[in-house]
Each structure stands twice: as structure tokens, then as C-alpha cells.
Coordinates of C-alpha atoms in Angstrom, one line a residue:
Chain A
M1 CA 0.2 -0.5 0.1
S2 CA 1.6 3.5 -1.2
I3 CA 1.2 6.5 0.6
V4 CA 1.2 10.0 -0.8
W5 CA 2.8 13.3 -0.1
M6 CA 0.8 16.5 -2.0
N7 CA 1.2 20.3 -0.7
G8 CA 2.3 19.2 2.3
K9 CA 0.5 16.4 3.4
V10 CA 0.6 12.4 3.9
S11 CA -2.3 10.4 2.7
A12 CA -3.4 7.1 1.1
D13 CA -5.5 9.5 -1.0
P14 CA -5.9 9.8 -4.7
V15 CA -4.2 12.4 -6.4
A16 CA -6.3 15.7 -7.1
L17 CA -5.7 16.6 -10.2
D18 CA -7.0 19.6 -12.7
A19 CA -8.0 17.5 -15.7
G20 CA -5.6 20.1 -17.7
D21 CA -2.3 19.1 -15.4
R22 CA -0.1 18.4 -18.6
G23 CA 1.8 15.8 -16.5
L24 CA -1.1 13.9 -16.7
T25 CA -2.2 15.3 -20.3
L26 CA 1.2 15.2 -22.4
G27 CA 4.0 13.2 -20.0
D28 CA 5.5 16.7 -19.2
G29 CA 7.4 16.3 -16.6
L30 CA 9.9 14.4 -14.8
F31 CA 10.0 11.7 -11.9
E32 CA 12.9 10.1 -9.7
T33 CA 12.8 6.6 -8.2
I34 CA 15.0 6.3 -5.0
C35 CA 15.9 3.1 -2.9
V36 CA 14.5 3.6 0.7
A37 CA 16.1 1.4 3.4
G38 CA 15.5 1.5 7.0
G39 CA 13.9 4.7 6.7
V40 CA 17.1 6.4 4.5
V41 CA 16.8 8.2 1.4
L42 CA 19.6 6.6 -0.3
W43 CA 21.8 9.0 -2.6
R44 CA 19.4 11.4 -1.8
D45 CA 21.2 14.3 -3.1
E46 CA 22.3 12.7 -6.3
H47 CA 19.1 12.3 -7.1
F48 CA 17.7 15.8 -6.1
D49 CA 20.4 17.0 -8.3
R50 CA 19.3 15.3 -11.1
L51 CA 15.6 16.4 -10.8
E52 CA 16.3 20.2 -10.6
R53 CA 18.8 19.7 -13.5
S54 CA 16.8 18.3 -15.9
A55 CA 13.9 20.7 -14.5
R56 CA 16.1 24.0 -14.9
E57 CA 16.2 22.2 -18.9
L58 CA 12.9 21.7 -19.2
A59 CA 11.9 25.3 -17.6
I60 CA 9.8 23.5 -14.8
P61 CA 9.8 25.2 -11.6
C62 CA 11.4 22.8 -8.9
A63 CA 11.9 24.2 -5.8
R64 CA 14.5 22.1 -3.5
D65 CA 13.0 22.7 0.2
D66 CA 9.7 20.7 -1.3
L67 CA 11.8 18.0 -2.7
V68 CA 13.3 17.7 1.0
E69 CA 10.4 17.9 2.8
A70 CA 7.8 15.1 0.8
A71 CA 11.2 13.0 1.0
S72 CA 11.8 13.6 4.8
A73 CA 7.6 13.3 5.5
L74 CA 7.4 9.7 3.7
A75 CA 10.9 8.6 4.7
A76 CA 9.6 9.1 8.6
R77 CA 6.2 6.6 7.8
S78 CA 8.5 4.1 6.3
S79 CA 8.1 0.9 7.6
G80 CA 11.5 0.2 8.5
G81 CA 12.5 -2.6 5.5
L82 CA 13.2 -1.6 1.7
D83 CA 10.4 1.3 0.7
V84 CA 10.6 3.2 -2.9
L85 CA 10.0 6.7 -3.1
R86 CA 9.2 8.1 -6.2
L87 CA 8.7 11.9 -6.7
T88 CA 6.7 13.1 -9.6
L89 CA 7.1 17.3 -11.2
T90 CA 4.9 18.2 -13.6
R91 CA 4.8 21.6 -15.4
G92 CA 0.7 21.8 -13.9
V93 CA -1.7 23.8 -15.7
T94 CA -0.5 26.3 -18.5
S95 CA -2.4 28.3 -21.3
R96 CA -3.7 26.2 -24.6
G97 CA -0.1 25.6 -27.0
L98 CA 2.3 22.9 -25.9
A99 CA 4.9 25.5 -25.9
A100 CA 3.2 27.4 -22.7
T101 CA 4.8 27.5 -19.5
G102 CA 3.3 27.4 -16.2
T103 CA 4.6 29.1 -13.0
R104 CA 2.6 26.4 -10.5
P105 CA 4.4 23.0 -11.5
T106 CA 2.4 19.8 -9.6
L107 CA 4.7 17.6 -7.3
F108 CA 3.6 14.6 -5.4
A109 CA 5.5 11.8 -3.8
T110 CA 4.6 8.1 -3.1
L111 CA 6.4 5.6 -0.4
S112 CA 5.8 1.9 -0.8
P113 CA 7.1 -0.8 0.1
I114 CA 8.9 -3.7 -1.6
A115 CA 10.9 -7.0 -1.4
A116 CA 14.5 -7.0 -1.0
P117 CA 16.2 -5.3 -3.9
A118 CA 17.1 -7.6 -7.0
L119 CA 20.8 -7.3 -6.6
L120 CA 22.8 -9.7 -8.1
R121 CA 19.4 -11.4 -9.4
P122 CA 20.5 -12.0 -13.4
V123 CA 18.2 -10.6 -15.8
A124 CA 18.0 -12.0 -19.5
L125 CA 17.7 -9.1 -22.0
A126 CA 15.8 -9.0 -25.4
L127 CA 17.4 -7.0 -28.4
S128 CA 14.9 -4.4 -29.0
P129 CA 13.6 -3.2 -32.3
I130 CA 13.1 0.1 -31.0
R131 CA 16.0 2.4 -30.7
R132 CA 16.5 5.4 -28.7
N133 CA 16.6 8.8 -30.2
A134 CA 19.9 10.7 -29.4
T135 CA 18.3 13.8 -30.5
A136 CA 15.0 13.6 -28.0
P137 CA 15.0 14.8 -25.2
T138 CA 13.2 11.8 -23.5
S139 CA 16.2 9.8 -23.8
R140 CA 18.4 11.9 -21.8
L141 CA 16.0 12.9 -19.5
K142 CA 14.0 10.8 -16.7
T143 CA 10.3 12.0 -18.0
L144 CA 6.9 10.8 -17.7
S145 CA 7.2 10.0 -21.3
Y146 CA 8.0 6.3 -21.3
A147 CA 5.7 5.3 -23.7
D148 CA 8.1 3.5 -25.7
N149 CA 10.1 1.8 -22.9
I150 CA 6.9 0.2 -21.6
A151 CA 6.5 -0.9 -25.8
A152 CA 10.1 -2.2 -25.4
A153 CA 9.3 -3.8 -22.3
R154 CA 6.1 -5.4 -23.2
L155 CA 7.7 -6.7 -26.6
A156 CA 10.6 -8.3 -24.0
A157 CA 7.9 -10.0 -21.6
S158 CA 6.5 -11.6 -24.8
V159 CA 9.6 -13.5 -25.6
S160 CA 9.7 -14.3 -21.9
A161 CA 12.7 -11.5 -21.6
D162 CA 13.2 -9.6 -18.2
D163 CA 13.9 -6.4 -19.8
A164 CA 15.1 -4.9 -23.9
L165 CA 18.7 -4.0 -24.7
L166 CA 18.2 -0.5 -26.6
L167 CA 19.9 0.3 -28.8
N168 CA 20.4 3.9 -29.9
G169 CA 20.3 5.1 -34.1
E170 CA 23.4 4.7 -34.7
G171 CA 23.3 0.9 -33.7
H172 CA 25.4 1.1 -30.9
V173 CA 24.5 0.3 -27.2
A174 CA 22.1 2.4 -25.4
S175 CA 20.4 1.1 -22.1
T176 CA 17.2 -1.1 -21.1
T177 CA 14.4 0.1 -20.4
I178 CA 15.1 1.2 -17.0
A179 CA 18.6 0.4 -16.5
N180 CA 22.0 1.4 -17.6
I181 CA 24.3 -1.4 -18.7
F182 CA 28.2 -2.2 -18.3
L183 CA 30.3 -4.7 -19.6
V184 CA 33.6 -5.9 -17.8
K185 CA 36.5 -7.2 -20.0
G186 CA 39.8 -7.7 -18.5
D187 CA 40.5 -4.9 -16.1
E188 CA 38.5 -2.7 -18.2
L189 CA 34.8 -1.5 -16.9
V190 CA 33.2 -0.1 -19.8
T191 CA 29.6 1.8 -20.5
P192 CA 28.1 3.7 -22.8
S193 CA 28.9 7.2 -22.3
L194 CA 26.3 10.3 -21.8
D195 CA 26.0 10.9 -25.8
Q196 CA 25.0 7.4 -26.5
A197 CA 21.0 8.3 -25.6
I198 CA 21.4 6.9 -22.2
L199 CA 19.8 8.5 -18.9
P200 CA 22.3 9.8 -16.8
G201 CA 21.8 6.7 -14.4
I202 CA 22.5 7.4 -10.4
M203 CA 23.6 4.4 -9.9
R204 CA 25.3 4.5 -12.9
S205 CA 27.6 7.3 -11.4
V206 CA 27.8 5.7 -7.9
V207 CA 29.4 2.3 -10.0
L208 CA 32.1 4.4 -12.3
A209 CA 32.8 6.0 -9.1
L210 CA 33.5 2.8 -7.0
A211 CA 35.2 1.6 -10.1
G212 CA 38.8 2.2 -9.2
Q213 CA 38.8 1.1 -5.8
A214 CA 37.6 -2.5 -7.0
G215 CA 40.8 -2.9 -9.3
F216 CA 38.8 -1.8 -12.4
R217 CA 39.7 1.1 -15.2
P218 CA 36.0 3.2 -16.1
I219 CA 35.5 3.8 -19.6
E220 CA 32.4 5.9 -20.9
R221 CA 32.7 5.1 -24.8
P222 CA 30.4 3.9 -27.6
V223 CA 29.9 0.1 -27.4
E224 CA 29.0 -2.3 -29.8
I225 CA 26.4 -5.1 -29.6
A226 CA 29.4 -7.6 -30.3
E227 CA 31.3 -6.4 -27.3
L228 CA 28.5 -7.7 -24.8
Q229 CA 28.1 -11.0 -26.8
D230 CA 32.2 -11.4 -25.8
A231 CA 32.4 -9.6 -22.5
D232 CA 33.3 -11.4 -19.5
A233 CA 30.5 -10.3 -17.7
V234 CA 27.6 -7.6 -18.6
F235 CA 25.9 -6.0 -16.0
I236 CA 22.7 -3.4 -15.4
T237 CA 22.4 -0.8 -12.7
N238 CA 19.8 1.1 -11.4
S239 CA 18.5 2.5 -8.0
L240 CA 16.2 -0.3 -7.4
R241 CA 18.0 -3.2 -8.7
L242 CA 21.4 -1.7 -8.0
M243 CA 23.6 -4.5 -10.3
S244 CA 22.3 -7.3 -11.8
P245 CA 24.1 -9.5 -14.0
V246 CA 23.0 -10.4 -17.2
A247 CA 22.7 -13.8 -18.1
S248 CA 21.5 -14.2 -21.6
L249 CA 21.0 -11.5 -24.6
D250 CA 18.2 -13.0 -26.9
G251 CA 18.9 -16.4 -25.4
S252 CA 22.5 -17.1 -26.0
P253 CA 24.7 -17.1 -22.6
V254 CA 27.3 -14.0 -22.1
G255 CA 30.3 -14.3 -19.7
Q256 CA 30.1 -14.6 -16.1
R257 CA 32.5 -13.6 -14.5
A258 CA 32.1 -12.7 -10.9
L259 CA 31.9 -8.8 -10.1
H260 CA 32.5 -9.5 -6.1
P261 CA 35.3 -6.9 -6.0
L262 CA 32.7 -4.1 -7.6
V263 CA 29.6 -5.8 -5.4
E264 CA 31.5 -5.0 -2.1
R265 CA 32.4 -1.7 -2.6
L266 CA 28.5 -0.7 -3.9
C267 CA 27.4 -2.3 -0.8
E268 CA 29.7 -0.6 1.5
S269 CA 28.5 2.5 0.2
F270 CA 25.3 1.7 0.7
Q271 CA 25.5 0.1 4.1
S272 CA 27.4 3.7 4.9
Q273 CA 24.3 5.1 4.6
C274 CA 21.5 3.3 5.8
G275 CA 23.9 1.1 8.7
R276 CA 22.4 -2.3 6.1
D277 CA 23.9 -4.5 3.7
P278 CA 21.5 -4.6 0.7
R279 CA 22.8 -8.7 0.3
L280 CA 21.0 -9.2 3.9
I281 CA 17.6 -7.3 3.9
Chain B
M1 CA -13.5 26.8 -18.0
S2 CA -13.4 23.2 -18.8
I3 CA -15.8 20.5 -17.8
V4 CA -14.7 17.0 -16.9
W5 CA -16.6 13.6 -18.0
M6 CA -15.3 10.5 -15.3
N7 CA -17.2 7.4 -14.2
G8 CA -20.4 8.5 -16.2
K9 CA -20.6 11.8 -14.2
V10 CA -19.9 15.8 -15.5
S11 CA -18.7 18.2 -13.6
A12 CA -15.8 21.1 -13.3
D13 CA -14.0 18.8 -10.4
P14 CA -10.2 18.1 -10.6
V15 CA -10.3 14.6 -11.6
A16 CA -8.8 11.8 -8.5
L17 CA -6.4 9.5 -9.8
D18 CA -4.8 6.8 -7.6
A19 CA -1.4 8.2 -7.5
G20 CA 0.4 5.2 -9.3
D21 CA -2.0 5.6 -12.5
R22 CA 0.2 4.8 -15.3
G23 CA -1.1 8.0 -17.2
L24 CA 0.1 9.9 -14.8
T25 CA 3.7 8.5 -13.6
L26 CA 4.7 7.1 -17.2
G27 CA 2.7 8.9 -19.9
D28 CA 1.1 5.4 -20.7
G29 CA -2.2 6.1 -22.8
L30 CA -3.6 7.8 -25.5
F31 CA -5.4 10.8 -25.9
E32 CA -7.8 12.5 -29.0
T33 CA -8.2 15.6 -29.4
I34 CA -11.2 16.5 -31.7
C35 CA -13.4 20.0 -32.7
V36 CA -16.9 20.2 -31.7
A37 CA -19.0 22.7 -33.4
G38 CA -22.5 24.0 -32.4
G39 CA -22.3 20.9 -29.8
V40 CA -22.0 18.5 -33.1
V41 CA -18.5 16.3 -32.3
L42 CA -16.6 16.3 -35.7
W43 CA -15.1 13.0 -37.0
R44 CA -16.4 11.9 -34.6
D45 CA -16.3 7.7 -35.4
E46 CA -12.8 8.8 -37.7
H47 CA -11.1 9.7 -34.1
F48 CA -13.1 7.0 -31.9
D49 CA -11.6 4.6 -34.6
R50 CA -8.1 5.9 -34.3
L51 CA -8.1 5.5 -30.4
E52 CA -9.8 1.9 -30.4
R53 CA -6.7 0.9 -32.9
S54 CA -4.2 2.4 -31.1
A55 CA -5.4 0.8 -27.8
R56 CA -5.7 -2.5 -29.3
E57 CA -1.9 -2.0 -30.2
L58 CA -0.9 -0.8 -26.4
A59 CA -3.2 -3.6 -25.0
I60 CA -5.1 -1.3 -23.0
P61 CA -9.3 -2.3 -22.7
C62 CA -11.4 0.6 -24.6
A63 CA -14.9 0.6 -24.6
R64 CA -16.2 2.3 -27.5
D65 CA -20.1 2.5 -25.3
D66 CA -17.3 4.7 -22.6
L67 CA -16.0 7.0 -25.8
V68 CA -19.8 7.5 -27.1
E69 CA -21.0 8.2 -23.3
A70 CA -18.5 10.8 -23.1
A71 CA -18.6 12.5 -25.8
S72 CA -22.1 12.6 -25.8
A73 CA -22.5 14.1 -22.3
L74 CA -19.9 16.6 -22.7
A75 CA -20.8 17.9 -26.3
A76 CA -24.4 18.1 -24.8
R77 CA -23.1 21.0 -22.6
S78 CA -21.7 23.1 -25.2
S79 CA -22.4 26.5 -25.5
G80 CA -22.8 26.1 -28.9
G81 CA -19.6 27.7 -30.5
L82 CA -16.8 26.3 -30.4
D83 CA -15.1 23.2 -28.5
V84 CA -12.0 20.9 -28.1
L85 CA -13.5 17.6 -26.5
R86 CA -10.0 15.6 -25.8
L87 CA -10.6 11.8 -24.7
T88 CA -7.9 10.5 -22.6
L89 CA -7.5 6.6 -22.2
T90 CA -4.7 5.6 -19.7
R91 CA -3.7 1.8 -18.7
G92 CA -4.5 2.8 -14.8
V93 CA -3.1 1.2 -12.2
T94 CA -1.0 -2.1 -12.5
S95 CA 1.6 -4.4 -10.6
R96 CA 5.0 -2.6 -10.8
G97 CA 7.0 -3.4 -13.9
L98 CA 7.2 -1.2 -16.9
A99 CA 6.0 -4.6 -19.1
A100 CA 2.4 -5.1 -16.7
T101 CA -0.7 -4.7 -17.8
G102 CA -4.1 -3.7 -16.5
T103 CA -7.8 -4.3 -16.2
R104 CA -9.0 -1.3 -15.4
P105 CA -8.0 1.3 -17.3
T106 CA -8.9 5.1 -16.7
L107 CA -11.1 7.1 -19.0
F108 CA -12.1 11.3 -18.5
A109 CA -12.7 13.6 -21.1
T110 CA -12.9 17.4 -20.9
L111 CA -14.7 19.6 -23.0
S112 CA -13.3 23.7 -23.6
P113 CA -14.3 25.9 -25.4
I114 CA -11.9 27.9 -28.2
A115 CA -11.9 30.7 -30.3
A116 CA -12.7 30.3 -34.2
P117 CA -10.5 27.6 -35.5
A118 CA -7.3 28.4 -36.6
L119 CA -8.2 27.5 -40.6
L120 CA -6.1 29.5 -42.6
R121 CA -4.3 31.6 -40.7
P122 CA -0.6 31.2 -41.9
V123 CA 1.9 29.8 -39.7
A124 CA 5.7 30.0 -39.3
L125 CA 7.5 26.8 -39.0
A126 CA 11.1 26.4 -37.8
L127 CA 13.3 23.1 -38.6
S128 CA 13.9 21.4 -35.7
P129 CA 17.1 19.5 -34.3
I130 CA 14.5 16.9 -32.9
R131 CA 14.0 14.5 -34.9
R132 CA 10.9 12.0 -34.6
N133 CA 12.4 8.0 -34.5
A134 CA 10.5 5.6 -36.9
T135 CA 11.0 2.7 -34.5
A136 CA 9.1 4.4 -31.5
P137 CA 5.0 3.6 -31.2
T138 CA 5.1 7.2 -29.5
S139 CA 6.1 8.7 -33.2
R140 CA 2.6 6.5 -34.8
L141 CA 0.9 6.6 -31.7
K142 CA -1.0 9.9 -30.4
T143 CA 0.1 8.5 -26.8
L144 CA 0.2 10.8 -23.2
S145 CA 4.1 10.7 -24.1
Y146 CA 4.1 13.9 -26.1
A147 CA 7.5 15.2 -23.9
D148 CA 10.0 15.1 -27.2
N149 CA 7.1 17.2 -29.4
I150 CA 7.2 20.1 -26.0
A151 CA 10.9 20.1 -26.1
A152 CA 10.4 21.0 -30.1
A153 CA 8.0 23.3 -29.7
R154 CA 9.8 25.2 -26.7
L155 CA 12.6 25.4 -29.3
A156 CA 10.7 27.1 -32.2
A157 CA 8.9 29.3 -30.0
S158 CA 12.0 30.8 -28.5
V159 CA 12.8 31.2 -32.3
S160 CA 9.7 33.1 -32.7
A161 CA 8.2 30.6 -35.0
D162 CA 4.9 29.0 -34.5
D163 CA 5.6 25.1 -34.6
A164 CA 8.6 23.0 -35.2
L165 CA 9.1 20.8 -38.3
L166 CA 10.3 17.9 -37.9
L167 CA 12.2 15.4 -40.0
N168 CA 12.9 11.7 -39.2
G169 CA 15.6 9.3 -38.4
E170 CA 16.4 9.4 -42.1
G171 CA 16.3 13.2 -42.5
H172 CA 13.1 13.0 -44.5
V173 CA 10.0 15.5 -43.6
A174 CA 7.5 14.2 -40.9
S175 CA 5.3 16.5 -39.1
T176 CA 5.0 19.4 -36.8
T177 CA 4.5 18.5 -33.3
I178 CA 1.3 18.7 -33.3
A179 CA -0.1 18.8 -37.6
N180 CA 0.5 16.9 -40.5
I181 CA 2.3 18.6 -43.4
F182 CA 1.4 18.7 -47.2
L183 CA 3.0 20.5 -50.1
V184 CA 1.3 21.4 -53.3
K185 CA 3.1 21.1 -56.5
G186 CA 1.2 21.1 -59.8
D187 CA -1.7 19.1 -59.3
E188 CA 0.0 17.2 -57.3
L189 CA -0.3 16.9 -53.3
V190 CA 2.3 15.4 -51.7
T191 CA 2.5 14.1 -47.6
P192 CA 5.3 12.6 -45.8
S193 CA 3.6 8.3 -46.5
L194 CA 2.7 6.5 -43.0
D195 CA 6.1 5.0 -42.8
Q196 CA 7.8 8.3 -42.2
A197 CA 7.4 8.5 -38.2
I198 CA 4.1 10.4 -38.5
L199 CA 0.7 10.5 -36.7
P200 CA -2.0 8.9 -38.7
G201 CA -3.9 12.4 -38.7
I202 CA -8.1 12.5 -39.2
M203 CA -7.7 15.9 -40.6
R204 CA -5.2 14.4 -43.1
S205 CA -6.9 11.8 -44.7
V206 CA -9.6 14.0 -44.7
V207 CA -7.9 16.2 -46.9
L208 CA -6.2 13.2 -48.8
A209 CA -9.7 11.8 -49.6
L210 CA -10.9 15.6 -50.7
A211 CA -8.2 16.2 -52.9
G212 CA -9.8 14.3 -55.9
Q213 CA -12.5 16.6 -56.1
A214 CA -10.8 19.7 -55.7
G215 CA -8.2 18.6 -58.9
F216 CA -5.8 17.2 -57.2
R217 CA -3.6 14.1 -57.2
P218 CA -2.9 12.5 -53.6
I219 CA 0.6 11.5 -53.2
E220 CA 1.8 9.8 -50.3
R221 CA 5.6 9.2 -50.0
P222 CA 8.7 10.4 -48.5
V223 CA 9.5 13.7 -48.7
E224 CA 12.8 16.0 -48.6
I225 CA 13.1 19.7 -47.3
A226 CA 14.1 20.8 -50.4
E227 CA 10.8 19.6 -52.0
L228 CA 8.6 22.4 -49.2
Q229 CA 11.5 25.1 -50.0
D230 CA 10.2 24.5 -53.7
A231 CA 6.9 23.7 -53.5
D232 CA 3.9 26.4 -54.8
A233 CA 2.5 26.0 -51.4
V234 CA 3.0 24.1 -47.9
F235 CA 0.3 23.7 -45.6
I236 CA 0.2 21.9 -41.9
T237 CA -3.1 20.2 -40.7
N238 CA -5.1 18.7 -37.4
S239 CA -8.1 18.6 -36.1
L240 CA -8.6 22.2 -34.3
R241 CA -6.9 24.2 -37.5
L242 CA -7.9 22.3 -39.9
M243 CA -5.3 23.5 -42.6
S244 CA -3.0 26.8 -41.8
P245 CA -0.9 27.9 -44.8
V246 CA 2.6 27.5 -43.9
A247 CA 4.4 31.3 -44.5
S248 CA 8.0 30.4 -44.0
L249 CA 10.5 28.0 -42.8
D250 CA 13.2 28.9 -40.8
G251 CA 12.4 33.0 -41.8
S252 CA 12.7 31.8 -45.8
P253 CA 8.8 32.6 -47.2
V254 CA 7.7 29.4 -49.0
G255 CA 5.2 29.3 -51.8
Q256 CA 1.8 30.8 -51.4
R257 CA -0.3 29.3 -53.9
A258 CA -4.0 29.6 -53.0
L259 CA -5.7 26.7 -51.7
H260 CA -9.4 27.6 -52.7
P261 CA -10.5 24.3 -54.3
L262 CA -9.2 22.0 -51.2
V263 CA -10.3 24.6 -48.5
E264 CA -13.9 25.0 -49.9
R265 CA -14.3 20.9 -50.2
L266 CA -12.5 21.0 -46.9
C267 CA -15.3 23.3 -45.4
E268 CA -18.0 21.5 -47.1
S269 CA -17.5 18.3 -45.2
F270 CA -17.6 20.4 -41.8
Q271 CA -20.3 22.2 -42.8
S272 CA -22.4 18.5 -43.8
Q273 CA -22.0 17.6 -40.3
C274 CA -22.8 20.5 -37.9
G275 CA -24.8 23.5 -40.3
R276 CA -21.8 25.7 -40.0
D277 CA -18.9 27.2 -42.3
P278 CA -15.9 27.2 -40.1
R279 CA -14.8 30.4 -41.9
L280 CA -18.0 32.1 -40.7
I281 CA -17.5 31.2 -36.8

């Protein structure tokens, strides 16, 4: 059961929106999905920074104080296990016309309990015919306009895969519908660079920053699909899954080298914030 | 002031949605924007057919009876001038995961008075750096995920253009953010074909169907941007603008041949449904 923060109040009520709210009518807004463990909002500032930066790019007013208040009010009501905190910011109501801007954005947040993080749970990927568009803001920003990712995820599910692997318009590897992707080859830890039509994932940044301590050289560059097939290991990252190894791509197994040193560093970082090891939750 | 239909009731209230409604959280849904004149819902069945077809593709349940009821209930409350009827269908609430489907979609509709149709009001277009993605369902379906169109419209407005001209991934002409595009050259009436990353516009179909009666040969095929610059006339179509001539592209005037025979046929079609000539509203 989710609880909702809106306009300074926490409740289990539906969200009452003007029928013209552009988050609802046009996917005109942004969101963040954040892991909460033991009532602690993990990598909180990184998520808030990304939301603020994206809102500035879309010219949607975003008040940091409100983000802090929403997150604090909801996290304080955590049952103490794992929860997902979602912040949703929309442009609110504007005059007619796609280009119109508004002055009163809509912000609401939800807290929902989740099971143990999907850390280390292997995933099967299926290559998607839907590509990510490097010219499109939706490929770089976590907007409410997720319909293409949804279509890709549904196609992947229809062939019993856990997620879709999306290429960009140039045919290079981009990401999955909900996660960034990495490959390991020798001591190299490689992930598509930010110009490859990907979201700048929070967990992606965390893993890149921890790579050195784990004995890897972090490298951001265009990635070919053949490199995934030849890698020692492939994994995906996001804020709820943390790191999940890729077991197969279109049914063919990919390299399964263990990632212990990196997993250790990531679990330490998690634990340093909330006092808990995500492997033991 | 808009009025809202939801769950069989008409009111001016906000829309109360579950905070997990995927229309609101992920742009996971569809809409139609329909012109209402004198209380008559114009090209109603064509809009309903498109919504049903798109919903089937996205596996969102869509009940025709509900569409009819919403449209009738709102149109009956028209002030008798021009209104815009908007139908919004979302996937509703589902279990977690992008690929999840639901059984209870959300449908709501609004009726809002508008000024005279923008018929024949010329528009200035600016070429957008954002391209339409032929591999993406959002380029073919009128989904709630409009963030890329919004970004393109905002860029166009920033250079004082009325709308953006979007190319597809191959660099061919696709559409604007809210309208299909046509060019006239001699007796040819040319518009990008449905494989060019465009929405299958209702007014686009109407104009193509009327072309013959107006002395034109309708042609659907890939279109180069140079063809717009060399055309006798260029115009855009949508359900609220009907037909609007393009005055300029990136500040350069384009051909201004008058389109009288086509405009006459379109106005007759409009008038045959509601008894009014859109030029006289």
C-alpha cells in the first residue's frame, strides 16, 4: 500500500489533479525513483540534483525545499524495511499550446514498500527493435513520457525476457528500458557514454566512481553489441536493482565472471548510508 | 472553463486518480483532440476508430460505449460555439514493472471552449534539431508521452516560430509537433507516407480523401525538405486548425499559391456535419 505526499500532507488518498495538468495530459514532467532502506533515502542528493538539473532544462520550476520535505515526510513513515520513494514533478496547468510554460508546477511523491532489492538477481535481455533517439530529450531526461520504454518492455516480456536491450539510432548499445548497462573485459569496466542516448543513471555514476577501488578502469564510450557478446561479464544498474548480472542476450548466455570486488564496494556504500548490507535485507 | 466527464459524471471538479495511475506516472495512455462545433462532435467515428486501434496495439482495454457516452454527455453541454473535446485513456493502475498490464483503464474527457478555428491562419515553422523516431510507437500513436514534441515546440517558440518542423531519423520531412504537413506542386498534393514516423492524422486523411474532388492527385511518399522550399504551397493540418498555410520555414518564405478548391471541399465537409461554415464562426 502506497502513501502519498502532496501539498505538505501525507495520506493514502487519490491524487486530485486539474484535468489539464500537463503531467497527465502530455507526459510533461519528470520523476525520480529512489531506494529507501530503514527509512534512509539513499543517494538522496544525487537524485535531487538530477531532478533539479532536468527541471531547469525543461523550464519547470522545482523547489529543493519541497523535495526535501516530501522525502522526509514519507521516509519518516517507512515500515523500516525497503521502500521505493517516487517523486513526480509536472509542469502543472498552462494556457493552451505545447510551448506554453506555467508558474505552478505539480509535485507529489509516493512511498511504497518493496521486496529485497534485486541485487545480483540475473536478468535475460532481448534486443529491441525500438531504438533510443539521441536527438530526443526523453532519451536523456527521466521524463514522464515513457511510452516507448513501455512498448519495448512489453515486447521483451512477450519473448519471456526480463528487459529489453535498446540500441541508439547509430546502432550502438544504449541501455535497457529501466537500467544502464556495463560490460567487463579484463580490467576494463565499460559503459556507453552520455552522448549515446542514455539516462545519466545515479547508480551508473556510483559504479563508475567505485570502479577504481575495485581494481577496474572505468571507460565511457560508444559500445558495440558484439562487445557484450564477447565480454567477461555484463551487468545492468539502477536505483532499485543496484547491480544485476545479465545472464543472456536473446537467449545466448553472456560471460559470467563474478563481480565480487565491485559488489563489495557498492554494498559498503549502501551500508555507509543506512547501516544495512543490501545482501542481508 | 473546462468541464470534465469521468465515470459517467460531468463536473468541473479536479480529476481524482490513484497516484500509481500509469497515465500520470509514465505517459502510458492515449488521447484524442476533437473539434466540436455547435455541439456536434466532428469526424467523431474517425477519432474513436483511431483511439480504439491504438489502444488495441498498446493492449489497453477501450470500450466504445464509454467513448460515445463521454462525448455525448460533454457535447450536450456545449455553449453552441466551438469547443475542443479531449478524450484521455490511460492504462490505469497495474502491478510493478513497465511491462505490466491492467484490466481497469482510466478514461476521462474534457470539453473546453475555444476561439474560432485557426483555419487559414498562416504559420511560421522552424526546423527542429529533434527528430521523430520511426522505430518508436510514440511517433505513430497519439500517446500521452509528448515530452519530445513539447521540447521541439519550445525551441521553435524561442526563435519566434509558431511550430517546429520535425524530420525523421533518415532526414526526411515528418510533421510538426501537432500537425501533419502537405505540399502542393502543380496538381500534386504530397504528404509524408505513414512509414515516415508520423501520426495518422484525422484531418490528413480527410484532406487526402478530398484531394481528387479539388483537382489534385494525392501522393503519400517520403518528402525531402528541399521540396518544401520549392513547392507552390505548403500547409499543415490538424483537427483544431483544419488547414493552415505555412508562411515561412526558418524565416524564408515558402510558396503561397492559394488553396481555394481544397479549402472549399473541407469547409463543405465540416458544414455537412454541423451546419456551419468554419470560416464564418
